[in-house]
CSV table of C-alpha atoms and ligand atoms in Angstrom, one decimal:
chain,number,residue,atom,x,y,z
W,23,MET,CA,0.0,0.0,0.0
W,24,SER,CA,1.2,3.5,-0.7
W,25,VAL,CA,0.1,6.7,0.9
W,26,ARG,CA,-0.1,10.1,-0.7
W,27,CYS,CA,-0.9,13.6,0.8
W,28,GLY,CA,-2.2,16.7,-1.0
W,29,ILE,CA,-2.7,20.2,0.2
W,30,GLY,CA,-5.3,22.8,-0.8
W,31,TYR,CA,-5.9,26.4,0.0
W,32,ASP,CA,-8.7,28.8,-1.0
W,33,LEU,CA,-9.8,32.3,-0.1
W,34,HIS,CA,-12.9,34.2,-1.2
W,35,ARG,CA,-13.9,37.8,-0.5
W,36,LEU,CA,-17.1,38.2,1.5
W,37,GLU,CA,-19.9,40.4,0.2
W,38,ALA,CA,-23.3,41.4,1.3
W,39,GLY,CA,-26.2,39.7,-0.4
W,40,ARG,CA,-24.3,36.4,-1.0
W,41,LYS,CA,-25.2,33.1,0.8
W,42,LEU,CA,-22.5,31.9,3.2
W,43,ILE,CA,-21.9,28.3,1.9
W,44,ILE,CA,-19.2,26.4,3.8
W,45,GLY,CA,-18.6,22.7,3.6
W,46,GLY,CA,-21.7,22.3,1.4
W,47,LEU,CA,-24.0,23.9,4.1
W,48,GLU,CA,-25.7,27.3,4.1
W,49,VAL,CA,-24.7,29.1,7.4
W,50,PRO,CA,-27.0,32.0,8.4
W,51,PHE,CA,-25.0,35.2,8.1
W,52,ASP,CA,-25.3,38.7,6.4
W,53,LYS,CA,-22.4,38.1,4.0
W,54,GLY,CA,-21.2,35.4,1.8
W,55,PRO,CA,-18.3,34.5,-0.6
W,56,ALA,CA,-18.1,36.3,-3.9
W,57,GLY,CA,-17.2,33.9,-6.7
W,58,HIS,CA,-18.2,32.3,-10.0
W,59,SER,CA,-19.5,29.2,-8.1
W,60,ASP,CA,-21.1,29.2,-4.6
W,61,GLY,CA,-17.6,30.2,-3.3
W,62,ASP,CA,-17.4,27.3,-0.8
W,63,VAL,CA,-13.8,27.6,0.4
W,64,VAL,CA,-13.7,24.2,2.1
W,65,ALA,CA,-15.0,22.4,-0.9
W,66,HIS,CA,-12.6,24.2,-3.2
W,67,ALA,CA,-9.5,23.7,-1.0
W,68,LEU,CA,-10.6,20.0,-0.4
W,69,CYS,CA,-10.9,19.5,-4.2
W,70,ASP,CA,-7.4,20.8,-4.7
W,71,ALA,CA,-6.0,18.7,-1.9
W,72,LEU,CA,-7.6,15.5,-3.4
W,73,LEU,CA,-6.5,16.3,-7.0
W,74,GLY,CA,-3.0,17.2,-5.8
W,75,ALA,CA,-2.6,14.0,-3.8
W,76,ALA,CA,-3.6,12.0,-6.9
W,77,GLY,CA,-1.5,14.1,-9.3
W,78,LEU,CA,-4.5,15.1,-11.2
W,79,GLY,CA,-4.0,18.9,-11.5
W,80,ASP,CA,-6.2,21.4,-9.7
W,81,ILE,CA,-9.7,22.7,-9.5
W,82,GLY,CA,-9.1,25.3,-12.2
W,83,THR,CA,-8.1,22.7,-14.7
W,84,HIS,CA,-11.3,20.6,-14.2
W,85,PHE,CA,-13.8,23.4,-13.5
W,86,PRO,CA,-12.6,26.7,-15.2
W,87,ASP,CA,-14.3,29.8,-13.8
W,88,THR,CA,-14.7,31.0,-17.4
W,89,ASP,CA,-17.1,28.2,-18.0
W,90,PRO,CA,-20.8,29.4,-17.7
W,91,LYS,CA,-21.7,25.8,-16.7
W,92,TRP,CA,-20.1,26.4,-13.2
W,93,LYS,CA,-21.8,29.8,-12.6
W,94,ASP,CA,-23.3,29.6,-9.1
W,95,ALA,CA,-22.5,25.9,-9.1
W,96,ASN,CA,-22.9,23.9,-5.9
W,97,SER,CA,-19.3,23.1,-5.2
W,98,LEU,CA,-20.2,19.6,-3.8
W,99,GLN,CA,-20.4,18.7,-7.5
W,100,PHE,CA,-16.7,19.4,-7.8
W,101,LEU,CA,-16.0,17.0,-5.0
W,102,GLU,CA,-18.2,14.3,-6.5
W,103,HIS,CA,-16.3,14.7,-9.8
W,104,ALA,CA,-12.9,14.6,-8.0
W,105,ALA,CA,-13.9,11.5,-6.1
W,106,ARG,CA,-14.9,9.8,-9.3
W,107,LEU,CA,-11.5,10.6,-10.9
W,108,LEU,CA,-9.7,9.3,-7.8
W,109,GLY,CA,-11.7,6.1,-7.9
W,110,GLU,CA,-10.7,5.6,-11.6
W,111,LYS,CA,-7.1,5.8,-10.5
W,112,LYS,CA,-7.7,3.3,-7.6
W,113,PHE,CA,-7.1,5.9,-4.9
W,114,ALA,CA,-9.1,5.7,-1.6
W,115,ILE,CA,-9.7,8.7,0.6
W,116,GLU,CA,-8.1,7.8,4.0
W,117,HIS,CA,-8.6,11.1,5.8
W,118,VAL,CA,-9.3,14.8,5.3
W,119,ASP,CA,-8.3,17.5,7.7
W,120,ALA,CA,-9.4,21.1,7.2
W,121,VAL,CA,-9.0,24.5,8.9
W,122,VAL,CA,-11.5,27.3,8.1
W,123,ILE,CA,-10.4,30.8,8.9
W,124,LEU,CA,-13.1,33.5,9.5
W,125,GLU,CA,-14.0,36.0,12.1
W,126,ARG,CA,-17.7,35.3,12.3
W,127,PRO,CA,-20.0,33.5,12.6
W,128,LYS,CA,-19.0,30.5,14.9
W,129,LEU,CA,-18.9,27.3,12.8
W,130,GLY,CA,-18.5,24.6,15.4
W,131,PRO,CA,-22.2,24.0,15.8
W,132,HIS,CA,-22.5,23.4,12.0
W,133,PHE,CA,-19.5,21.0,11.7
W,134,PRO,CA,-21.5,17.7,12.1
W,135,LYS,CA,-23.8,18.6,9.1
W,136,MET,CA,-20.8,19.9,7.0
W,137,ARG,CA,-18.9,16.7,7.6
W,138,GLU,CA,-22.0,14.7,6.5
W,139,ALA,CA,-22.4,16.8,3.4
W,140,LEU,CA,-18.7,16.5,2.4
W,141,ALA,CA,-18.6,12.8,3.2
W,142,LYS,CA,-21.7,12.1,1.1
W,143,ALA,CA,-20.2,14.0,-1.9
W,144,LEU,CA,-17.0,11.9,-1.6
W,145,SER,CA,-18.8,8.6,-0.9
W,146,VAL,CA,-16.9,8.1,2.4
W,147,THR,CA,-18.0,8.0,6.0
W,148,ALA,CA,-18.1,11.3,8.0
W,149,ASP,CA,-15.4,9.9,10.4
W,150,ARG,CA,-12.9,10.5,7.7
W,151,ILE,CA,-13.6,14.2,7.5
W,152,HIS,CA,-12.2,16.5,10.2
W,153,LEU,CA,-13.0,20.2,10.4
W,154,LYS,CA,-11.6,23.0,12.6
W,155,ALA,CA,-12.2,26.7,12.7
W,156,LYS,CA,-10.0,29.6,13.6
W,157,THR,CA,-10.4,33.4,13.7
W,158,ASN,CA,-7.6,35.6,12.3
W,159,GLU,CA,-7.4,37.5,15.5
W,160,GLY,CA,-8.7,40.7,13.8
W,161,VAL,CA,-5.6,40.8,11.5
W,162,ASP,CA,-5.7,41.4,7.8
W,163,ALA,CA,-8.6,41.0,5.4
W,164,VAL,CA,-9.9,37.8,7.0
W,165,GLY,CA,-9.6,39.4,10.4
W,166,ARG,CA,-11.6,42.4,9.3
W,167,GLY,CA,-14.4,40.0,8.1
W,168,GLU,CA,-13.7,40.9,4.4
W,169,ALA,CA,-12.7,37.3,3.4
W,170,ILE,CA,-12.9,33.7,4.4
W,171,ALA,CA,-10.1,31.2,3.8
W,172,ALA,CA,-9.5,27.4,4.2
W,173,TYR,CA,-6.6,25.0,4.3
W,174,VAL,CA,-7.1,21.3,3.7
W,175,ILE,CA,-4.9,18.3,3.7
W,176,ALA,CA,-6.1,15.0,2.2
W,177,THR,CA,-4.5,11.6,2.7
W,178,LEU,CA,-5.1,9.0,0.0
W,179,THR,CA,-4.1,5.3,-0.1
W,180,THR,CA,-3.7,3.1,-3.1
W,181,THR,CA,-2.9,-0.6,-3.3
B,28,LIG,MG1,-12.5,29.1,-4.6
């Protein structure tokens, strides 16, 4: 058995009038990520982590933001597609660990549902998905509540 790790990072500006979608879940708030798709930073960073671990490029290669097909797209679709590509290459998703960085709102209470949504999109069990949240201590754009960011590491195995 061999083990591979991939890292993903994403950041979106937060704007009034956009839904705050994180980890496939809509979180009640007065701002949300600007973006071509739904701007789900966890799904995007996770997609890059999975594709990176499998040596399959990145999210921009597979879902270009110039393609009208992906306008306001539910980013869980990106994960479903990435999981299919991994399956074709005989990779299994061993574990995913994520850090979401934003000032407000508190995400902890939403993590169980986010883990379920992400796990379903990847066809794995929720115990393989781990989520954590941090503030940016008021520093920089994220700290001023102008942006949301996420880092994700994915571990794959192949036999
Ligand atoms: Mg993105």
